[in-house]
Short mmCIF file of C-alpha atoms in Angstrom, two decimals:
data_model
loop_
_atom_site.label_atom_id
_atom_site.label_comp_id
_atom_site.label_asym_id
_atom_site.label_seq_id
_atom_site.Cartn_x
_atom_site.Cartn_y
_atom_site.Cartn_z
CA MET A 83 -148.12 39.71 -119.81
CA ALA A 84 -145.24 38.40 -116.70
CA ARG A 85 -142.02 38.88 -118.16
CA ILE A 86 -140.38 35.74 -119.24
CA ARG A 87 -137.24 35.85 -116.99
CA LYS A 88 -134.57 33.83 -119.08
CA LYS A 89 -133.74 31.65 -117.07
CA GLU A 90 -130.11 32.46 -115.16
CA LYS A 91 -127.76 30.67 -115.88
CA LYS A 92 -126.99 29.27 -111.74
CA GLY A 93 -124.06 27.46 -111.00
CA GLN A 94 -124.33 24.24 -109.23
CA PRO A 95 -125.62 25.61 -105.93
CA ALA A 96 -122.65 25.13 -103.15
CA VAL A 97 -122.93 22.09 -100.08
CA ASN A 98 -124.42 23.24 -96.81
CA THR A 99 -120.98 22.70 -94.87
CA ALA A 100 -122.73 24.35 -91.75
CA SER A 101 -123.16 20.99 -90.53
CA LEU A 102 -119.60 19.64 -90.87
CA PRO A 103 -118.43 20.63 -87.33
CA ASP A 104 -121.51 18.46 -86.18
CA ILE A 105 -120.16 15.13 -87.91
CA VAL A 106 -116.76 15.74 -86.90
CA PHE A 107 -117.69 17.01 -83.39
CA MET A 108 -119.45 12.84 -83.25
CA LEU A 109 -116.40 11.37 -84.17
CA LEU A 110 -114.38 13.09 -82.55
CA PHE A 111 -116.67 12.42 -78.94
CA PHE A 112 -116.73 8.61 -79.87
CA PHE A 113 -113.27 8.42 -79.56
CA MET A 114 -113.40 10.59 -76.14
CA VAL A 115 -115.03 8.00 -75.22
CA THR A 116 -113.15 4.60 -76.37
CA THR A 117 -109.66 5.72 -75.72
CA THR A 118 -108.74 4.63 -72.71
CA MET A 119 -105.40 6.43 -72.20
CA LYS A 120 -102.40 3.09 -71.73
CA GLU A 121 -100.54 3.70 -68.28
CA VAL A 122 -97.17 2.53 -68.55
CA ASN A 123 -94.50 1.95 -70.48
CA VAL A 124 -94.19 -1.11 -71.60
CA LEU A 125 -90.66 -1.52 -71.28
CA VAL A 126 -90.27 -5.38 -72.21
CA GLU A 127 -90.65 -7.17 -75.76
CA LEU A 128 -94.34 -8.72 -75.80
CA LYS A 129 -95.41 -11.43 -78.49
CA LYS A 130 -98.86 -12.13 -77.05
CA PRO A 131 -99.66 -15.92 -77.61
CA LYS A 132 -102.27 -16.77 -80.16
CA ALA A 133 -105.88 -18.05 -78.14
CA THR A 134 -109.54 -18.92 -79.68
CA GLU A 135 -111.34 -19.10 -76.06
CA VAL A 136 -110.11 -15.26 -74.96
CA THR A 137 -112.83 -13.22 -72.91
CA LYS A 138 -112.83 -9.53 -72.44
CA ILE A 139 -112.01 -7.97 -69.81
CA GLU A 140 -114.84 -5.86 -68.42
CA GLU A 141 -113.42 -4.06 -65.67
CA LYS A 142 -110.37 -1.59 -66.92
CA ASN A 143 -109.87 0.25 -63.21
CA LEU A 144 -109.78 -3.23 -61.31
CA VAL A 145 -106.66 -5.18 -63.12
CA ASP A 146 -103.33 -5.13 -62.56
CA TYR A 147 -101.00 -6.13 -64.73
CA ILE A 148 -97.91 -7.22 -64.70
CA TYR A 149 -95.66 -8.21 -67.97
CA VAL A 150 -93.00 -10.08 -68.27
CA GLY A 151 -90.19 -10.69 -71.12
CA PRO A 152 -86.77 -9.91 -72.40
CA HIS A 153 -85.93 -6.28 -71.88
CA GLN A 154 -86.42 -4.18 -74.66
CA ASP A 155 -83.39 -2.30 -74.03
CA LYS A 156 -81.30 -5.54 -74.64
CA GLN A 157 -76.99 -3.81 -74.08
CA LYS A 158 -78.40 -2.96 -70.39
CA TYR A 159 -80.66 -6.04 -69.24
CA GLY A 160 -79.42 -9.22 -71.35
CA SER A 161 -81.87 -10.95 -73.10
CA VAL A 162 -82.74 -13.11 -69.36
CA PRO A 163 -86.88 -12.48 -68.96
CA VAL A 164 -86.89 -9.66 -66.46
CA ILE A 165 -90.65 -8.62 -64.97
CA GLN A 166 -92.16 -4.87 -65.29
CA LEU A 167 -94.47 -4.07 -62.50
CA ASP A 168 -95.62 -0.54 -63.36
CA GLU A 169 -92.52 1.44 -64.10
CA GLN A 170 -89.63 -0.77 -62.33
CA ILE A 171 -87.27 -3.55 -64.09
CA TYR A 172 -86.48 -6.85 -61.76
CA PHE A 173 -84.99 -9.98 -62.00
CA ASN A 174 -86.71 -11.83 -59.41
CA THR A 175 -90.46 -12.50 -57.84
CA ALA A 176 -88.97 -10.85 -54.89
CA GLU A 177 -91.45 -7.61 -55.27
CA ILE A 178 -94.66 -8.96 -56.67
CA ARG A 179 -96.21 -9.39 -52.88
CA SER A 180 -95.76 -6.19 -51.92
CA TRP A 181 -96.54 -4.77 -55.17
CA LYS A 182 -99.98 -6.66 -55.62
CA GLU A 183 -100.99 -5.56 -52.06
CA ILE A 184 -100.35 -2.13 -52.03
CA LYS A 185 -102.51 -2.68 -55.20
CA ILE A 186 -104.81 -3.74 -52.94
CA ALA A 187 -105.05 -1.79 -50.15
CA GLU A 188 -105.67 0.99 -52.95
CA ARG A 189 -109.07 0.04 -54.08
CA ASP A 190 -112.44 0.01 -52.52
CA GLN A 191 -113.02 -2.71 -49.91
CA ASP A 192 -116.12 -3.92 -51.68
CA LYS A 193 -113.88 -5.18 -54.93
CA GLN A 194 -112.03 -6.77 -53.21
CA GLY A 195 -113.33 -10.12 -54.70
CA LYS A 196 -113.05 -8.48 -58.18
CA ILE A 197 -109.19 -7.10 -58.08
CA THR A 198 -107.50 -8.87 -61.27
CA THR A 199 -104.11 -10.04 -62.25
CA SER A 200 -103.13 -9.42 -66.44
CA LEU A 201 -100.65 -11.67 -66.79
CA LYS A 202 -99.14 -10.22 -70.07
CA ILE A 203 -96.22 -12.47 -70.51
CA ASN A 204 -93.61 -13.53 -73.79
CA ASP A 205 -94.64 -16.24 -75.61
CA LYS A 206 -91.05 -17.83 -75.54
CA THR A 207 -90.79 -17.41 -71.96
CA GLN A 208 -89.84 -20.37 -69.83
CA MET A 209 -92.75 -21.51 -67.46
CA GLY A 210 -90.65 -21.52 -64.66
CA VAL A 211 -90.87 -17.62 -63.58
CA VAL A 212 -94.91 -18.09 -64.68
CA ASN A 213 -94.95 -20.87 -61.85
CA LYS A 214 -92.74 -18.88 -59.56
CA ILE A 215 -94.97 -15.46 -60.43
CA LYS A 216 -98.51 -17.34 -59.90
CA ASN A 217 -97.09 -18.64 -55.94
CA GLU A 218 -96.19 -15.18 -54.77
CA LEU A 219 -100.02 -14.35 -56.38
CA ARG A 220 -101.72 -16.84 -54.46
CA GLU A 221 -99.52 -16.41 -51.16
CA ILE A 222 -101.53 -13.37 -50.88
CA ASN A 223 -104.80 -14.93 -52.19
CA ALA A 224 -105.20 -12.73 -55.28
CA LEU A 225 -106.15 -14.94 -56.62
CA LYS A 226 -107.88 -14.56 -59.71
CA ILE A 227 -105.80 -14.17 -63.10
CA ASN A 228 -105.84 -13.78 -66.94
CA TYR A 229 -103.88 -14.81 -69.27
CA SER A 230 -103.56 -11.98 -71.92
CA ALA A 231 -103.49 -13.52 -75.33
CA ASP A 232 -104.17 -12.38 -78.61
CA ARG A 233 -107.71 -13.32 -80.42
CA VAL A 234 -107.19 -15.80 -82.99
CA ALA A 235 -109.41 -17.49 -85.05
CA GLN A 236 -109.78 -21.83 -84.79
CA GLU A 237 -107.16 -21.58 -87.95
CA GLU A 238 -104.75 -19.97 -87.45
CA LEU A 239 -103.55 -21.54 -84.51
CA TYR A 240 -102.09 -25.11 -84.60
CA MET B 28 -127.83 55.20 -93.42
CA ALA B 29 -128.69 52.11 -94.12
CA LYS B 30 -128.89 49.19 -91.56
CA ARG B 31 -125.51 48.02 -90.73
CA GLU B 32 -125.39 44.68 -90.81
CA ILE B 33 -123.75 42.56 -87.15
CA PRO B 34 -121.27 41.06 -89.04
CA GLU B 35 -121.68 37.37 -87.63
CA ILE B 36 -118.56 35.09 -86.57
CA ASN B 37 -116.87 32.72 -88.89
CA ALA B 38 -117.76 29.70 -88.57
CA GLY B 39 -114.55 28.42 -89.79
CA SER B 40 -112.37 27.95 -88.13
CA MET B 41 -114.50 26.11 -86.31
CA ALA B 42 -113.94 23.00 -88.28
CA ASP B 43 -110.28 22.51 -87.77
CA ILE B 44 -110.71 22.91 -84.35
CA ALA B 45 -112.77 20.31 -84.61
CA PHE B 46 -110.59 18.51 -86.53
CA LEU B 47 -107.51 18.89 -84.95
CA LEU B 48 -108.54 17.56 -81.93
CA LEU B 49 -109.48 14.48 -83.50
CA ILE B 50 -106.97 13.42 -85.18
CA PHE B 51 -105.10 13.31 -81.87
CA PHE B 52 -107.76 11.25 -80.37
CA LEU B 53 -107.02 8.66 -83.98
CA VAL B 54 -103.25 9.44 -83.14
CA THR B 55 -103.74 8.14 -79.30
CA THR B 56 -106.07 5.50 -79.52
CA THR B 57 -104.53 2.10 -78.40
CA MET B 58 -107.08 -0.45 -80.33
CA ASP B 59 -105.30 -2.52 -77.44
CA VAL B 60 -108.40 -5.22 -77.17
CA ASP B 61 -107.32 -6.92 -73.25
CA ALA B 62 -108.39 -9.80 -73.74
CA GLY B 63 -106.63 -13.48 -71.92
CA ILE B 64 -108.07 -16.15 -70.06
CA ASN B 65 -109.38 -16.24 -67.36
CA ARG B 66 -108.13 -18.83 -64.71
CA ASN B 67 -108.41 -18.73 -60.51
CA LEU B 68 -105.35 -20.39 -58.95
CA PRO B 69 -106.27 -22.35 -56.21
CA GLN B 70 -106.01 -21.11 -52.31
CA LYS B 71 -102.36 -22.02 -50.51
CA THR B 72 -102.73 -24.95 -48.56
CA PRO B 73 -101.40 -25.20 -45.39
CA PRO B 74 -98.57 -27.08 -45.01
CA ASN B 75 -99.19 -29.73 -43.18
CA GLN B 76 -102.93 -30.09 -44.86
CA GLU B 77 -102.26 -33.72 -46.54
CA ALA B 78 -102.87 -34.24 -50.75
CA ILE B 79 -106.10 -35.97 -50.49
CA VAL B 80 -106.22 -39.69 -52.36
CA VAL B 81 -108.80 -39.35 -55.65
CA LYS B 82 -108.89 -42.20 -57.03
CA ASP B 83 -107.49 -42.51 -60.63
CA ARG B 84 -110.42 -42.54 -63.13
CA ASN B 85 -111.09 -39.67 -61.44
CA VAL B 86 -107.58 -37.79 -62.50
CA PHE B 87 -106.96 -36.57 -66.14
CA GLU B 88 -103.57 -36.02 -65.80
CA VAL B 89 -101.95 -33.57 -68.57
CA LYS B 90 -98.43 -33.09 -68.59
CA VAL B 91 -96.22 -30.68 -70.49
CA ASN B 92 -92.82 -31.98 -70.63
CA LYS B 93 -89.73 -29.15 -71.40
CA TYR B 94 -89.85 -30.02 -75.28
CA ASP B 95 -93.57 -28.86 -75.05
CA GLN B 96 -94.63 -32.56 -75.91
CA LEU B 97 -98.22 -33.49 -74.99
CA LEU B 98 -98.21 -36.36 -72.97
CA VAL B 99 -101.96 -37.01 -71.71
CA GLU B 100 -102.80 -40.49 -69.87
CA TYR B 101 -99.45 -41.65 -70.47
CA LYS B 102 -99.91 -41.22 -74.24
CA LEU B 103 -98.12 -38.69 -76.53
CA ILE B 104 -101.18 -36.75 -78.85
CA GLN B 105 -100.85 -33.53 -80.86
CA ILE B 106 -103.00 -30.71 -79.16
CA GLY B 107 -105.19 -30.64 -82.13
CA GLU B 108 -106.84 -33.88 -80.14
CA LEU B 109 -106.86 -33.08 -76.71
CA THR B 110 -110.40 -30.98 -76.39
CA GLU B 111 -111.95 -34.53 -77.48
CA MET B 112 -110.11 -36.34 -74.97
CA VAL B 113 -111.43 -33.36 -72.69
CA LYS B 114 -114.62 -34.09 -73.40
CA GLU B 115 -114.69 -37.40 -73.00
CA PHE B 116 -112.76 -37.76 -69.90
CA TYR B 117 -116.59 -35.12 -68.87
CA GLN B 118 -119.22 -37.34 -70.01
CA ASN B 119 -117.81 -40.75 -69.93
CA PRO B 120 -120.04 -41.61 -73.00
CA THR B 121 -119.47 -45.42 -73.08
CA ASP B 122 -119.02 -45.65 -69.25
CA ARG B 123 -115.47 -46.69 -69.42
CA ASP B 124 -114.46 -47.73 -66.81
CA ASP B 125 -110.79 -45.74 -66.48
CA LEU B 126 -113.18 -42.28 -66.82
CA PRO B 127 -114.72 -40.78 -64.11
CA LYS B 128 -118.33 -42.46 -62.84
CA LEU B 129 -120.88 -39.86 -63.79
CA SER B 130 -124.18 -39.94 -60.52
CA LYS B 131 -127.23 -39.57 -61.81
CA VAL B 132 -128.72 -35.62 -59.93
CA THR B 133 -132.85 -35.97 -59.69
CA ALA B 134 -135.24 -33.58 -58.34
CA ASN B 135 -135.93 -35.47 -55.30
CA ASN B 136 -132.97 -36.23 -54.37
CA ALA B 137 -131.05 -33.29 -54.33
CA ALA B 138 -134.77 -31.49 -52.60
CA LYS B 139 -133.92 -34.25 -50.18
CA GLY B 140 -130.12 -32.85 -49.27
CA TYR B 141 -131.05 -30.40 -49.36
CA VAL B 142 -133.63 -30.57 -46.53
CA ARG B 143 -131.57 -32.70 -44.80
CA THR B 144 -128.70 -30.02 -44.84
CA LYS B 145 -130.61 -27.54 -44.06
CA GLY B 146 -131.63 -28.94 -41.22
CA MET B 147 -128.67 -29.59 -39.87
CA LEU B 148 -127.68 -26.93 -40.74
CA GLN B 149 -130.13 -25.31 -38.25
CA SER B 150 -129.52 -28.30 -35.59
CA LEU B 151 -125.59 -26.30 -35.04
CA ALA B 152 -124.53 -24.41 -32.37
CA GLU B 153 -123.53 -20.90 -33.37
CA ASP B 154 -120.41 -21.16 -32.67
CA ASP B 155 -119.50 -24.32 -34.43
CA GLU B 156 -117.99 -22.76 -36.66
CA TYR B 157 -116.28 -25.91 -38.63
CA ASN B 158 -119.08 -27.64 -38.83
CA LEU B 159 -121.55 -24.51 -39.95
CA ALA B 160 -118.70 -24.00 -42.77
CA ARG B 161 -119.26 -27.85 -43.75
CA TYR B 162 -122.48 -27.86 -43.74
CA GLU B 163 -123.24 -24.58 -45.29
CA ASP B 164 -120.95 -25.14 -48.25
CA SER B 165 -123.25 -28.66 -48.57
CA VAL B 166 -126.60 -26.83 -48.45
CA GLU B 167 -124.48 -24.88 -51.51
CA TYR B 168 -124.61 -27.78 -52.68
CA PHE B 169 -127.63 -29.39 -53.27
CA ASP B 170 -129.35 -25.91 -54.03
CA ALA B 171 -127.20 -25.71 -56.87
CA GLN B 172 -128.07 -29.34 -57.74
CA ARG B 173 -131.87 -28.53 -57.67
CA ASN B 174 -131.36 -25.63 -59.72
CA ALA B 175 -129.68 -27.26 -62.39
CA VAL B 176 -132.39 -29.79 -61.94
CA ARG B 177 -135.22 -27.43 -62.75
CA TRP B 178 -133.66 -25.99 -66.07
CA PHE B 179 -132.48 -29.38 -67.23
CA GLY B 180 -134.69 -32.24 -65.55
CA GLU B 181 -132.05 -35.19 -64.51
CA TYR B 182 -128.60 -34.96 -65.12
CA ASP B 183 -125.46 -37.11 -64.68
CA MET B 184 -123.07 -35.24 -62.39
CA LEU B 185 -118.46 -36.04 -62.58
CA PRO B 186 -117.76 -37.14 -59.36
CA LYS B 187 -116.84 -34.38 -56.57
CA ASN B 188 -112.88 -34.85 -56.95
CA ALA B 189 -113.08 -35.70 -60.64
CA MET B 190 -109.92 -32.91 -61.89
CA VAL B 191 -108.00 -32.62 -64.94
CA GLN B 192 -104.41 -32.16 -64.14
CA LEU B 193 -101.81 -30.41 -65.29
CA LYS B 194 -98.07 -30.68 -65.32
CA SER B 195 -95.89 -28.78 -66.99
CA ASP B 196 -92.35 -28.38 -66.74
CA ASN B 197 -90.03 -25.19 -65.78
CA ALA B 198 -88.42 -25.29 -69.16
CA THR B 199 -92.01 -25.43 -70.63
CA THR B 200 -92.65 -22.58 -73.59
CA TYR B 201 -95.39 -20.30 -72.26
CA ASP B 202 -96.73 -20.62 -75.87
CA MET B 203 -97.15 -24.07 -75.48
CA TYR B 204 -98.96 -23.53 -71.53
CA ILE B 205 -101.70 -21.16 -73.36
CA LYS B 206 -101.99 -23.33 -76.24
CA VAL B 207 -102.95 -26.09 -73.40
CA GLN B 208 -104.78 -23.86 -71.25
CA ASN B 209 -106.85 -23.08 -74.66
CA GLU B 210 -107.41 -26.54 -75.09
CA LEU B 211 -108.95 -27.53 -72.07
CA THR B 212 -111.38 -23.63 -72.09
CA ARG B 213 -112.55 -25.12 -75.41
CA ALA B 214 -113.75 -28.15 -74.32
CA ILE B 215 -115.33 -26.52 -71.38
CA ASN B 216 -117.10 -24.09 -73.32
CA GLU B 217 -117.76 -26.59 -76.21
CA MET B 218 -119.83 -28.69 -73.63
CA ARG B 219 -121.77 -25.81 -71.99
CA ASN B 220 -122.16 -24.00 -75.41
CA ASP B 221 -123.99 -27.11 -76.71
CA LEU B 222 -126.62 -27.77 -72.86
CA SER B 223 -127.16 -23.80 -73.16
CA GLN B 224 -128.30 -24.72 -76.86
CA LYS B 225 -130.60 -28.02 -76.26
CA ALA B 226 -132.08 -26.02 -73.74
CA TRP B 227 -132.66 -22.96 -74.58
CA GLY B 228 -131.40 -21.95 -77.91
CA VAL B 229 -128.74 -20.14 -77.73
CA ASN B 230 -125.11 -19.70 -76.67
CA PHE B 231 -123.74 -19.84 -73.01
CA GLU B 232 -121.43 -16.90 -73.94
CA ASP B 233 -124.97 -15.28 -74.79
CA LEU B 234 -126.37 -15.42 -72.04
CA ASP B 235 -126.29 -11.57 -69.84
CA GLN B 236 -124.34 -12.14 -66.36
CA ASP B 237 -126.65 -9.60 -64.56
CA ASP B 238 -130.43 -11.00 -65.40
CA PRO B 239 -131.01 -12.84 -62.77
CA LYS B 240 -133.76 -15.08 -64.78
CA GLU B 241 -130.21 -15.57 -67.09
CA LYS B 242 -127.36 -15.53 -64.15
CA LYS B 243 -129.53 -18.89 -62.49
CA LYS B 244 -129.20 -21.01 -65.70
CA ILE B 245 -125.75 -19.40 -66.18
CA LEU B 246 -124.80 -21.20 -62.61
CA ALA B 247 -127.30 -24.25 -63.87
CA ILE B 248 -124.49 -24.85 -66.70
CA ARG B 249 -121.92 -24.13 -64.40
CA ASN B 250 -123.27 -26.37 -61.79
CA VAL B 251 -123.68 -29.00 -64.31
CA VAL B 252 -120.21 -28.62 -66.80
CA PRO B 253 -117.65 -27.11 -64.24
CA MET B 254 -114.09 -25.89 -64.13
CA ARG B 255 -112.10 -28.76 -63.18
CA VAL B 256 -108.42 -27.62 -64.05
CA ALA B 257 -105.71 -28.04 -61.12
CA GLU B 258 -102.00 -27.80 -61.64
CA ALA B 259 -99.42 -29.66 -60.31
CA GLN B 260 -96.51 -28.20 -58.64
CA PRO B 261 -93.87 -28.21 -61.46
CA LYS B 262 -90.75 -30.28 -60.62
CA SER B 263 -87.30 -28.69 -61.51
CA ASN B 264 -85.44 -29.96 -64.22
#
């Protein structure tokens, strides 16, 4: 006769953690793919205006950024709006054309028409400097621009 | 001697490494959704080109002054009213004579125009650059109309010179300027979405740019509801 074995008191079976690294790797790869390395330190105070009809910028490598706003270092620069191109700070629009022409030259010839300039401007800035920037861009035929704005639902707008 | 088990590599630390890398990326990811309102600036006009005279009814003047007040067609309005007024300008539903006169585009006259301009284009000399450019533009113009009629049937078209003219002061706040641009864009997007819904039951925004058939639909809608926003040079007081 078979010996009836006393039922062993089994502890709770430990969770098999062999697949834990797999899950973690998947999350890791997800972030590696979706992360965009921020290229430039923004040195100006930038509170973007709000809008509802915004479109996402598609190809980030065909975009150049112009930052406008009061400098974060108020003691050194005061509270007038300054223009930041890459890492440089300017008080007027004189350098925009040459900067943009360099940027255009750096890119593939066939993508010329698709280069966009993203204007990231502090919402309290007055239009005078914005219009000057737009005129400079018109001079060198860099006509595609994007007014950077935060997307909000309609109710929060007014 | 008992067979020695080959010691397995302890994989417990692999998880730790993975966690470290994960936390690094979690921390450095900027969820900076780069979004904004797209615009095409007008080309630089050569200094001796005279301003084209446009009939008053074809210009929809939107002025913002330095106090961020909105003056549209000589009336002071709140920003919330702007979208409807722009739509009324585009569509002129009651056929007012202070708004643009829409003309009907039919398959017939689009086709006739296309054939005629194409014929003229072919009869031009190779080196007649000025006329070549003009007629190429005309052919494209009628071709776009033919495409639109194909999808929508007969439709009403805005006159070629009809424009929303945005004038801001140099002291206007950028915030207000963007609000106005937003409302103008909203009006056009709503009209385009309505048209797209009526024709195909999808929103204009959901049409796929990369599919050639949908691209034709997109062009057709852009032809019927064009983006006609121009900016006047601001005064500097």
